[in-house]
Tab-separated table of C-alpha atoms and ligand atoms in Angstrom:
chain	number	residue	atom	x	y	z
N	1	UNK	CA	145.384	238.153	140.486
N	2	UNK	CA	146.122	237.957	144.289
N	3	UNK	CA	147.189	234.326	143.780
N	4	UNK	CA	149.674	235.367	141.085
N	5	UNK	CA	151.012	238.101	143.398
N	6	UNK	CA	151.427	235.658	146.278
N	7	UNK	CA	153.251	233.156	144.105
N	8	UNK	CA	155.651	235.756	142.737
N	9	UNK	CA	156.286	237.108	146.264
N	10	UNK	CA	157.042	233.578	147.462
N	11	UNK	CA	159.433	232.967	144.567
N	12	UNK	CA	161.268	236.232	145.117
N	13	UNK	CA	161.575	235.465	148.860
N	14	UNK	CA	163.051	232.096	147.991
N	15	UNK	CA	165.622	233.580	145.643
N	16	UNK	CA	166.616	236.227	148.172
N	17	UNK	CA	167.005	233.670	150.931
N	18	UNK	CA	169.896	231.877	149.213
N	19	UNK	CA	173.295	232.577	150.692
N	20	UNK	CA	173.133	231.507	154.303
N	21	UNK	CA	171.068	228.377	153.829
N	22	UNK	CA	169.029	229.223	156.945
N	23	UNK	CA	165.306	229.189	156.430
N	24	UNK	CA	165.611	227.956	152.856
N	25	UNK	CA	162.465	226.009	152.227
N	26	UNK	CA	162.700	224.049	149.001
N	27	UNK	CA	164.415	220.756	148.479
N	28	UNK	CA	165.047	218.919	145.227
N	29	UNK	CA	163.085	215.688	145.313
N	30	UNK	CA	163.337	213.103	142.575
N	31	UNK	CA	160.465	210.854	141.659
N	32	UNK	CA	161.304	207.580	140.033
N	33	UNK	CA	160.791	207.910	136.276
N	34	UNK	CA	160.076	211.607	136.469
N	35	UNK	CA	162.547	214.461	136.079
N	36	UNK	CA	163.672	216.304	139.213
N	37	UNK	CA	161.081	218.567	140.771
N	38	UNK	CA	160.830	220.655	143.888
N	39	UNK	CA	158.407	220.418	146.784
N	40	UNK	CA	157.891	222.593	149.816
N	41	UNK	CA	159.552	221.613	153.050
N	42	UNK	CA	160.099	223.207	156.433
N	43	UNK	CA	163.477	221.555	156.846
N	44	UNK	CA	166.293	223.685	158.216
N	45	UNK	CA	169.365	221.571	157.604
N	46	UNK	CA	171.700	223.717	159.644
N	47	UNK	CA	169.745	222.982	162.745
N	48	UNK	CA	170.495	219.248	162.488
N	49	UNK	CA	172.608	218.577	165.534
N	50	UNK	CA	173.568	215.356	167.210
N	51	UNK	CA	175.078	216.945	170.289
N	52	UNK	CA	171.867	216.727	172.251
N	53	UNK	CA	170.462	213.581	170.676
N	54	UNK	CA	171.794	210.149	169.840
N	55	UNK	CA	174.833	209.403	167.742
N	56	UNK	CA	174.542	209.969	164.005
N	57	UNK	CA	173.516	207.032	161.831
N	58	UNK	CA	176.266	206.788	159.261
N	59	UNK	CA	176.485	205.381	155.729
N	60	UNK	CA	179.833	205.137	153.903
N	61	UNK	CA	179.618	204.616	150.134
N	62	UNK	CA	182.531	203.036	148.260
N	63	UNK	CA	183.695	201.777	151.619
N	64	UNK	CA	185.863	198.874	150.482
N	65	UNK	CA	188.542	201.052	148.896
N	66	UNK	CA	191.767	202.312	150.432
N	67	UNK	CA	190.093	204.646	152.922
N	68	UNK	CA	186.607	203.359	153.769
N	69	UNK	CA	187.406	200.468	156.105
N	70	UNK	CA	189.672	202.671	158.240
N	71	UNK	CA	187.000	205.361	158.335
N	72	UNK	CA	184.374	202.826	159.463
N	73	UNK	CA	186.698	201.627	162.228
N	74	UNK	CA	187.258	205.185	163.498
N	75	UNK	CA	183.575	206.138	163.323
N	76	UNK	CA	182.467	202.919	165.019
N	77	UNK	CA	184.784	203.739	167.936
N	78	UNK	CA	183.071	207.108	168.279
N	79	UNK	CA	179.458	206.316	167.462
N	80	UNK	CA	179.056	202.596	168.137
N	81	UNK	CA	179.492	199.624	165.835
N	82	UNK	CA	175.893	199.375	164.674
N	83	UNK	CA	175.557	203.070	163.870
N	84	UNK	CA	178.065	202.892	161.013
N	85	UNK	CA	177.157	201.029	157.812
N	86	UNK	CA	179.874	200.295	155.307
N	87	UNK	CA	178.723	199.820	151.712
N	88	UNK	CA	180.175	199.037	148.294
N	89	UNK	CA	179.424	197.081	145.128
N	90	UNK	CA	182.242	194.628	145.835
N	91	UNK	CA	182.165	191.562	148.076
N	92	UNK	CA	183.757	192.242	151.456
N	93	UNK	CA	186.467	190.027	152.950
N	94	UNK	CA	185.339	187.956	155.951
N	95	UNK	CA	187.093	190.133	158.538
N	96	UNK	CA	185.373	193.266	157.183
N	97	UNK	CA	181.973	191.593	156.845
N	98	UNK	CA	182.053	190.408	160.459
N	99	UNK	CA	183.444	193.647	161.913
N	100	UNK	CA	180.170	195.596	161.610
N	101	UNK	CA	177.172	196.307	159.354
N	102	UNK	CA	177.878	195.937	155.629
N	103	UNK	CA	175.394	196.470	152.812
N	104	UNK	CA	175.438	196.394	148.991
N	105	UNK	CA	174.945	199.901	147.615
N	106	UNK	CA	175.468	200.974	144.013
N	107	UNK	CA	175.486	204.764	143.948
N	108	UNK	CA	174.229	204.658	140.364
N	109	UNK	CA	171.018	203.044	141.629
N	110	UNK	CA	169.142	206.027	143.030
N	111	UNK	CA	166.177	204.031	144.319
N	112	UNK	CA	168.332	201.475	146.120
N	113	UNK	CA	170.418	204.201	147.731
N	114	UNK	CA	167.351	206.098	148.870
N	115	UNK	CA	165.870	202.915	150.325
N	116	UNK	CA	169.049	202.297	152.332
N	117	UNK	CA	169.035	205.839	153.693
N	118	UNK	CA	165.354	205.633	154.664
N	119	UNK	CA	165.334	202.103	156.091
N	120	UNK	CA	168.439	202.702	158.172
N	121	UNK	CA	167.523	206.230	159.266
N	122	UNK	CA	170.854	207.530	157.959
N	123	UNK	CA	171.786	211.024	159.140
N	124	UNK	CA	175.451	211.348	158.039
N	125	UNK	CA	176.725	210.167	154.670
N	126	UNK	CA	180.401	209.827	153.734
N	127	UNK	CA	180.531	209.532	149.956
N	128	UNK	CA	183.752	207.680	149.133
N	129	UNK	CA	182.805	205.926	145.857
N	130	UNK	CA	184.958	207.153	142.982
N	131	UNK	CA	187.319	206.167	140.193
N	132	UNK	CA	190.714	207.724	140.963
N	133	UNK	CA	192.976	209.642	138.582
N	134	UNK	CA	194.816	206.898	136.689
N	135	UNK	CA	191.930	204.398	136.409
N	136	UNK	CA	189.639	207.290	135.515
N	137	UNK	CA	191.769	208.151	132.479
N	138	UNK	CA	191.662	204.479	131.479
N	139	UNK	CA	187.835	204.419	131.537
N	140	UNK	CA	186.411	207.901	131.117
N	141	UNK	CA	182.732	206.885	130.574
N	142	UNK	CA	182.723	204.850	133.795
N	143	UNK	CA	184.537	207.598	135.718
N	144	UNK	CA	182.016	210.131	134.452
N	145	UNK	CA	179.118	207.905	135.519
N	146	UNK	CA	180.436	207.020	138.978
N	147	UNK	CA	182.037	210.360	139.848
N	148	UNK	CA	179.414	212.684	138.364
N	149	UNK	CA	176.077	210.845	137.961
N	150	UNK	CA	176.668	208.999	141.241
N	151	UNK	CA	177.369	212.269	143.003
N	152	UNK	CA	174.088	213.723	141.683
N	153	UNK	CA	172.193	210.790	143.205
N	154	UNK	CA	173.956	211.263	146.537
N	155	UNK	CA	173.362	215.030	146.580
N	156	UNK	CA	169.643	214.690	145.875
N	157	UNK	CA	169.163	212.005	148.518
N	158	UNK	CA	171.199	213.979	151.049
N	159	UNK	CA	169.159	217.127	150.437
N	160	UNK	CA	165.868	215.250	150.472
N	161	UNK	CA	166.616	213.505	153.778
N	162	UNK	CA	168.454	216.302	155.623
N	163	UNK	CA	171.748	214.426	155.747
N	164	UNK	CA	175.078	215.885	156.729
N	165	UNK	CA	177.149	215.005	153.666
N	166	UNK	CA	180.912	214.564	153.405
N	167	UNK	CA	182.449	214.324	149.917
N	168	UNK	CA	186.236	214.125	149.631
N	169	UNK	CA	187.956	216.155	146.982
N	170	UNK	CA	191.651	215.968	146.121
N	171	UNK	CA	194.852	217.734	145.105
N	172	UNK	CA	193.735	216.453	141.663
N	173	UNK	CA	191.029	219.135	141.576
N	174	UNK	CA	193.777	221.563	140.499
N	175	UNK	CA	195.524	221.733	137.145
N	176	UNK	CA	198.493	223.172	135.272
N	177	UNK	CA	197.181	226.737	135.450
N	178	UNK	CA	196.692	226.628	139.242
N	179	UNK	CA	199.434	228.051	141.470
N	180	UNK	CA	201.376	224.926	142.479
N	181	UNK	CA	203.679	226.002	145.288
N	182	UNK	CA	201.717	226.531	147.394
N	183	UNK	CA	198.148	225.952	146.170
N	184	UNK	CA	195.576	227.983	148.148
N	185	UNK	CA	191.933	227.043	148.714
N	186	UNK	CA	190.623	229.553	146.225
N	187	UNK	CA	192.426	229.828	142.902
N	188	UNK	CA	192.127	228.754	139.269
N	189	UNK	CA	190.936	225.133	138.979
N	190	UNK	CA	191.267	223.763	135.460
N	191	UNK	CA	192.229	220.080	135.944
N	192	UNK	CA	192.951	217.987	132.856
N	193	UNK	CA	191.750	214.595	134.159
N	194	UNK	CA	188.170	213.331	134.315
N	195	UNK	CA	188.853	212.646	138.004
N	196	UNK	CA	189.824	216.276	138.625
N	197	UNK	CA	186.953	217.639	136.574
N	198	UNK	CA	184.485	215.454	138.473
N	199	UNK	CA	185.908	216.585	141.819
N	200	UNK	CA	185.675	220.299	140.945
N	201	UNK	CA	182.107	219.529	139.881
N	202	UNK	CA	181.470	217.851	143.249
N	203	UNK	CA	182.897	220.821	145.170
N	204	UNK	CA	180.758	223.285	143.212
N	205	UNK	CA	177.563	221.210	143.278
N	206	UNK	CA	177.906	220.563	147.013
N	207	UNK	CA	178.441	224.232	147.715
N	208	UNK	CA	175.558	225.130	145.403
N	209	UNK	CA	173.215	222.757	147.255
N	210	UNK	CA	174.446	224.247	150.510
N	211	UNK	CA	173.712	227.846	149.541
N	212	UNK	CA	170.588	227.044	147.503
N	213	UNK	CA	168.902	224.380	149.645
N	214	UNK	CA	170.754	224.518	152.963
N	215	UNK	CA	172.392	221.104	152.516
N	216	UNK	CA	175.010	220.551	155.223
N	217	UNK	CA	177.791	219.765	152.724
N	218	UNK	CA	181.375	219.410	153.957
N	219	UNK	CA	184.389	218.700	151.778
N	220	UNK	CA	188.133	218.248	152.271
N	221	UNK	CA	190.705	218.171	149.517
N	222	UNK	CA	192.882	215.221	150.474
N	223	UNK	CA	196.550	214.898	149.444
N	224	UNK	CA	197.803	211.455	148.319
N	225	UNK	CA	196.965	209.098	151.196
N	226	UNK	CA	199.407	206.494	152.488
N	227	UNK	CA	198.161	203.463	154.384
N	228	UNK	CA	199.615	200.135	155.451
N	229	UNK	CA	196.605	197.849	155.725
N	230	UNK	CA	194.710	198.869	152.565
N	231	UNK	CA	195.735	199.113	148.916
N	232	UNK	CA	195.317	202.255	146.787
N	233	UNK	CA	192.680	202.107	144.069
N	234	UNK	CA	194.535	203.281	140.939
N	235	UNK	CA	195.828	206.788	141.472
N	236	UNK	CA	198.889	208.851	140.631
N	237	UNK	CA	200.172	208.825	144.214
N	238	UNK	CA	200.006	205.016	144.575
N	239	UNK	CA	203.803	204.690	144.284
N	240	UNK	CA	204.136	206.103	147.793
N	241	UNK	CA	202.297	203.064	149.197
N	242	UNK	CA	203.850	200.473	146.887
N	243	UNK	CA	207.422	201.358	147.846
N	244	UNK	CA	206.854	200.044	151.396
N	245	UNK	CA	205.470	196.684	150.236
N	246	UNK	CA	208.255	196.211	147.680
N	247	UNK	CA	210.965	197.258	150.142
N	248	UNK	CA	209.821	194.488	152.501
N	249	UNK	CA	209.016	191.809	149.912
N	250	UNK	CA	211.790	192.120	147.306
N	251	UNK	CA	214.115	194.964	148.329
N	252	UNK	CA	213.563	196.418	144.854
N	253	UNK	CA	211.198	199.184	143.823
N	254	UNK	CA	210.470	200.512	140.350
N	255	UNK	CA	208.926	203.986	140.593
N	256	UNK	CA	206.513	205.170	137.877
N	257	UNK	CA	207.126	208.886	138.572
N	258	UNK	CA	210.359	210.874	138.077
N	259	UNK	CA	212.595	211.135	141.169
N	260	UNK	CA	211.968	214.888	141.619
N	261	UNK	CA	208.136	214.851	141.344
N	262	UNK	CA	206.938	216.681	144.452
N	263	UNK	CA	203.377	216.010	145.672
N	264	UNK	CA	201.450	216.637	148.914
N	265	UNK	CA	200.936	213.421	150.916
N	266	UNK	CA	199.331	212.366	154.205
N	267	UNK	CA	199.222	209.357	156.506
N	268	UNK	CA	195.767	207.766	156.639
N	269	UNK	CA	195.258	208.402	160.376
N	270	UNK	CA	195.622	212.157	159.814
N	271	UNK	CA	193.234	212.015	156.852
N	272	UNK	CA	190.534	210.170	158.798
N	273	UNK	CA	191.021	212.370	161.866
N	274	UNK	CA	190.477	215.477	159.702
N	275	UNK	CA	187.384	213.899	158.145
N	276	UNK	CA	185.768	213.279	161.519
N	277	UNK	CA	186.817	216.713	162.803
N	278	UNK	CA	185.251	218.652	159.951
N	279	UNK	CA	182.044	216.630	160.275
N	280	UNK	CA	181.881	217.440	163.988
N	281	UNK	CA	182.813	221.117	163.608
N	282	UNK	CA	180.016	223.544	164.464
N	283	UNK	CA	178.553	225.065	161.282
N	284	UNK	CA	179.430	228.571	162.539
N	285	UNK	CA	183.144	227.663	162.544
N	286	UNK	CA	183.158	226.872	158.838
N	287	UNK	CA	183.839	229.985	156.785
N	288	UNK	CA	183.988	227.738	153.708
N	289	UNK	CA	182.595	224.340	152.770
N	290	UNK	CA	185.654	223.006	150.882
N	291	UNK	CA	189.079	223.057	152.558
N	292	UNK	CA	192.597	221.990	151.601
N	293	UNK	CA	194.308	219.843	154.243
N	294	UNK	CA	198.035	219.260	154.288
N	295	UNK	CA	200.649	217.331	156.233
N	296	UNK	CA	203.850	216.805	154.220
N	297	UNK	CA	205.166	217.044	150.694
N	298	UNK	CA	207.943	214.934	149.195
N	299	UNK	CA	209.477	213.536	146.007
N	300	UNK	CA	210.037	209.827	145.250
N	301	UNK	CA	213.755	210.402	145.841
N	302	UNK	CA	213.150	211.901	149.295
N	303	UNK	CA	210.755	209.102	150.219
N	304	UNK	CA	213.230	206.465	149.042
N	305	UNK	CA	215.983	208.009	151.175
N	306	UNK	CA	213.760	207.883	154.247
N	307	UNK	CA	212.724	204.289	153.483
N	308	UNK	CA	216.392	203.321	153.052
N	309	UNK	CA	217.002	204.346	156.668
N	310	UNK	CA	214.881	201.265	157.541
N	311	UNK	CA	215.786	199.058	154.565
N	312	UNK	CA	219.319	200.161	153.543
N	313	UNK	CA	219.571	197.515	150.808
N	314	UNK	CA	216.492	198.867	148.933
N	315	UNK	CA	217.243	199.455	145.238
N	316	UNK	CA	215.101	202.066	143.487
N	317	UNK	CA	214.836	202.401	139.711
N	318	UNK	CA	212.642	204.692	137.640
N	319	UNK	CA	210.394	203.647	134.761
N	320	UNK	CA	208.170	206.645	134.152
N	321	UNK	CA	204.509	206.122	133.271
N	322	UNK	CA	203.753	209.045	130.928
N	323	UNK	CA	200.073	209.292	131.893
N	324	UNK	CA	200.758	209.420	135.633
N	325	UNK	CA	203.736	211.760	135.181
N	326	UNK	CA	201.668	214.255	133.166
N	327	UNK	CA	198.996	214.171	135.858
N	328	UNK	CA	201.499	214.635	138.684
N	329	UNK	CA	203.194	217.519	136.854
N	330	UNK	CA	199.867	219.376	136.788
N	331	UNK	CA	199.075	218.888	140.490
N	332	UNK	CA	200.050	221.007	143.513
N	333	UNK	CA	203.549	220.567	144.940
N	334	UNK	CA	202.588	222.058	148.294
N	335	UNK	CA	199.139	222.598	149.702
N	336	UNK	CA	198.162	225.733	151.644
N	337	UNK	CA	195.764	224.660	154.407
N	338	UNK	CA	195.803	227.799	156.569
N	339	UNK	CA	192.010	228.142	156.453
N	340	UNK	CA	191.420	224.643	157.865
N	341	UNK	CA	193.966	225.289	160.632
N	342	UNK	CA	192.324	228.617	161.514
N	343	UNK	CA	188.636	227.698	161.207
N	344	UNK	CA	188.369	224.303	162.875
N	345	UNK	CA	191.797	223.694	164.361
N	346	UNK	CA	193.210	221.218	161.833
N	347	UNK	CA	196.663	219.941	162.825
N	348	UNK	CA	198.472	216.944	161.374
N	349	UNK	CA	200.385	214.431	163.529
N	350	UNK	CA	202.587	212.678	160.949
N	351	UNK	CA	205.541	214.129	159.040
N	352	UNK	CA	207.725	212.029	156.738
N	353	UNK	CA	209.934	210.313	159.387
N	354	UNK	CA	206.944	209.331	161.587
N	355	UNK	CA	205.026	208.166	158.523
N	356	UNK	CA	207.829	205.844	157.423
N	357	UNK	CA	208.428	204.450	160.914
N	358	UNK	CA	204.704	203.822	161.377
N	359	UNK	CA	204.361	202.115	157.984
N	360	UNK	CA	207.202	199.724	158.784
N	361	UNK	CA	205.902	198.919	162.226
N	362	UNK	CA	202.529	198.006	160.657
N	363	UNK	CA	203.888	196.090	157.679
N	364	UNK	CA	206.530	194.377	159.788
N	365	UNK	CA	203.921	192.977	162.134
N	366	UNK	CA	201.615	192.118	159.204
N	367	UNK	CA	204.263	190.111	157.392
N	368	UNK	CA	205.058	188.223	160.586
N	369	UNK	CA	201.333	187.391	160.877
N	370	UNK	CA	201.238	186.283	157.229
N	371	UNK	CA	204.250	183.988	157.772
N	372	UNK	CA	202.728	182.494	160.908
N	373	UNK	CA	199.570	181.591	158.934
L	1	NAI	N1	193.251	207.486	148.419
L	1	NAI	C1	193.685	208.710	148.147
L	1	NAI	O1	194.907	208.971	148.072
L	1	NAI	C2	192.709	209.819	147.964
L	1	NAI	C3	191.353	209.585	147.933
L	1	NAI	N2	190.473	210.631	147.730
L	1	NAI	C4	189.051	210.378	147.657
L	1	NAI	O2	188.623	209.613	148.762
L	1	NAI	C5	187.593	208.709	148.351
L	1	NAI	C6	187.976	207.295	148.742
L	1	NAI	O3	189.190	207.008	148.112
L	1	NAI	P1	189.797	205.539	148.059
L	1	NAI	O4	189.282	204.715	149.168
L	1	NAI	O5	191.243	205.710	147.888
L	1	NAI	O6	189.205	205.039	146.666
L	1	NAI	P2	189.256	203.549	146.066
L	1	NAI	O7	189.395	203.681	144.603
L	1	NAI	O8	190.242	202.727	146.792
L	1	NAI	O9	187.802	203.003	146.428
L	1	NAI	C7	186.657	203.496	145.781
L	1	NAI	C8	185.534	202.499	145.997
L	1	NAI	O10	184.410	202.944	145.240
L	1	NAI	C9	183.705	201.787	144.869
L	1	NAI	N3	182.778	202.025	143.754
L	1	NAI	C10	183.044	202.106	142.427
L	1	NAI	N4	181.902	202.230	141.736
L	1	NAI	C11	180.884	202.249	142.625
L	1	NAI	C12	179.473	202.338	142.522
L	1	NAI	N5	178.867	202.427	141.345
L	1	NAI	N6	178.750	202.325	143.654
L	1	NAI	C13	179.347	202.224	144.859
L	1	NAI	N7	180.683	202.112	145.031
L	1	NAI	C14	181.444	202.132	143.916
L	1	NAI	C15	184.798	200.786	144.484
L	1	NAI	O11	184.305	199.468	144.504
L	1	NAI	C16	185.858	201.079	145.524
L	1	NAI	O12	185.799	200.170	146.606
L	1	NAI	C17	187.420	208.896	146.849
L	1	NAI	O13	186.326	209.738	146.603
L	1	NAI	C18	188.698	209.579	146.423
L	1	NAI	O14	188.508	210.410	145.318
L	1	NAI	C19	190.907	211.903	147.549
L	1	NAI	C20	192.242	212.175	147.550
L	1	NAI	C21	193.246	211.174	147.822
L	2	AKB	C1	195.516	212.172	145.154
L	2	AKB	C2	194.366	211.357	144.734
L	2	AKB	O1	193.293	211.864	144.620
L	2	AKB	C3	194.547	209.929	144.423
L	2	AKB	N1	195.428	209.264	145.328
L	2	AKB	C4	195.112	209.776	143.025
L	2	AKB	O2	196.351	209.746	142.912
L	2	AKB	O3	194.319	209.759	142.072
């Protein structure tokens, strides 16, 4: 009888302790071939701090996409080359392979991922693997596996090994019934893409693990990201990268969204800066675990006009892709990021004119390099 009493007291203490994450003492641990179970642990994830110890040991999943290589470069500057491991299931180009540690990691292979985390003493994980909005609609079973099952693997490993975990979300986590102009952090989220559904799931699961197990989960909802030295991976906002390449190469650009489709966008340097800043923010500063971040918002027509200031002869035509247009029409037009600005001092550096100038200075020098080779 006393044993039964003790057990029920322990269980009720556990349930009551959810909410702040401090002192929570159970962690989901998966055994290979056995369903998830829970074991006792004294871990207090919120106390993990790198301020007084060495740099974090970082793993980036899905690192060979549009954003991962730039993130690795930024983090290596801060934490040292060998403390940041880039990973993916694709083969890296020579320059990436030789620029720092690279490892094969399939996020659907739980055991392999856990082995990498353990063997490399990983303490921060940036989970970038995903299928984006347009390619996700083209292959829903794969998007569901990578974006949802893969996330479950990452969450369990992060909780089990006390990692600080960053998972990006997106403007695509909102849908036609969300307020679109502007879209606040907390509002109706009923996206109609598998990508959006998987990202709402990631936000909720991450926050659940935070409140239930104390996982140090941090999440930003990125706008469409624009970069010069990496290609987008099959999203609805890809046009805003392609226009620069086509303006330089052919002077002609065919846009797959209508000219007046307004979407939030951001230059990659701002996106990566925000990602590092939220990971470094003290836990006490974070009143939420999922934040919108914003920089600018424009339509294809407005972007084309700005690009034409640099390439006046650029001809733009419109050939609307119905799938992408329907997605874009359900996404935010403007993003409200007041909470990020208030809580941890988020501030963007690039508006539309600076973005366009910076893109051309990058691509201009790149094409000169390409010609010289
Ligand atoms: N690029 C953008 O405009 C935005 C990106 N995000 C998010 O940021 C993250 C990174 O985005 P991008 O670099 O643009 O994506 P991307 O599509 O360019 O790259 C994703 C990477 O995931 C990898 N991957 C696919 N299946 C995998 C698996 N089973 N195991 C390991 N890796 C796998 C792919 O090989 C690819 O290199 C994603 O989670 C995305 O949802 C959010 C909003 C905007
Ligand atoms: C905004 C995103 O998440 C991405 N670029 C996409 O268009 O799917």
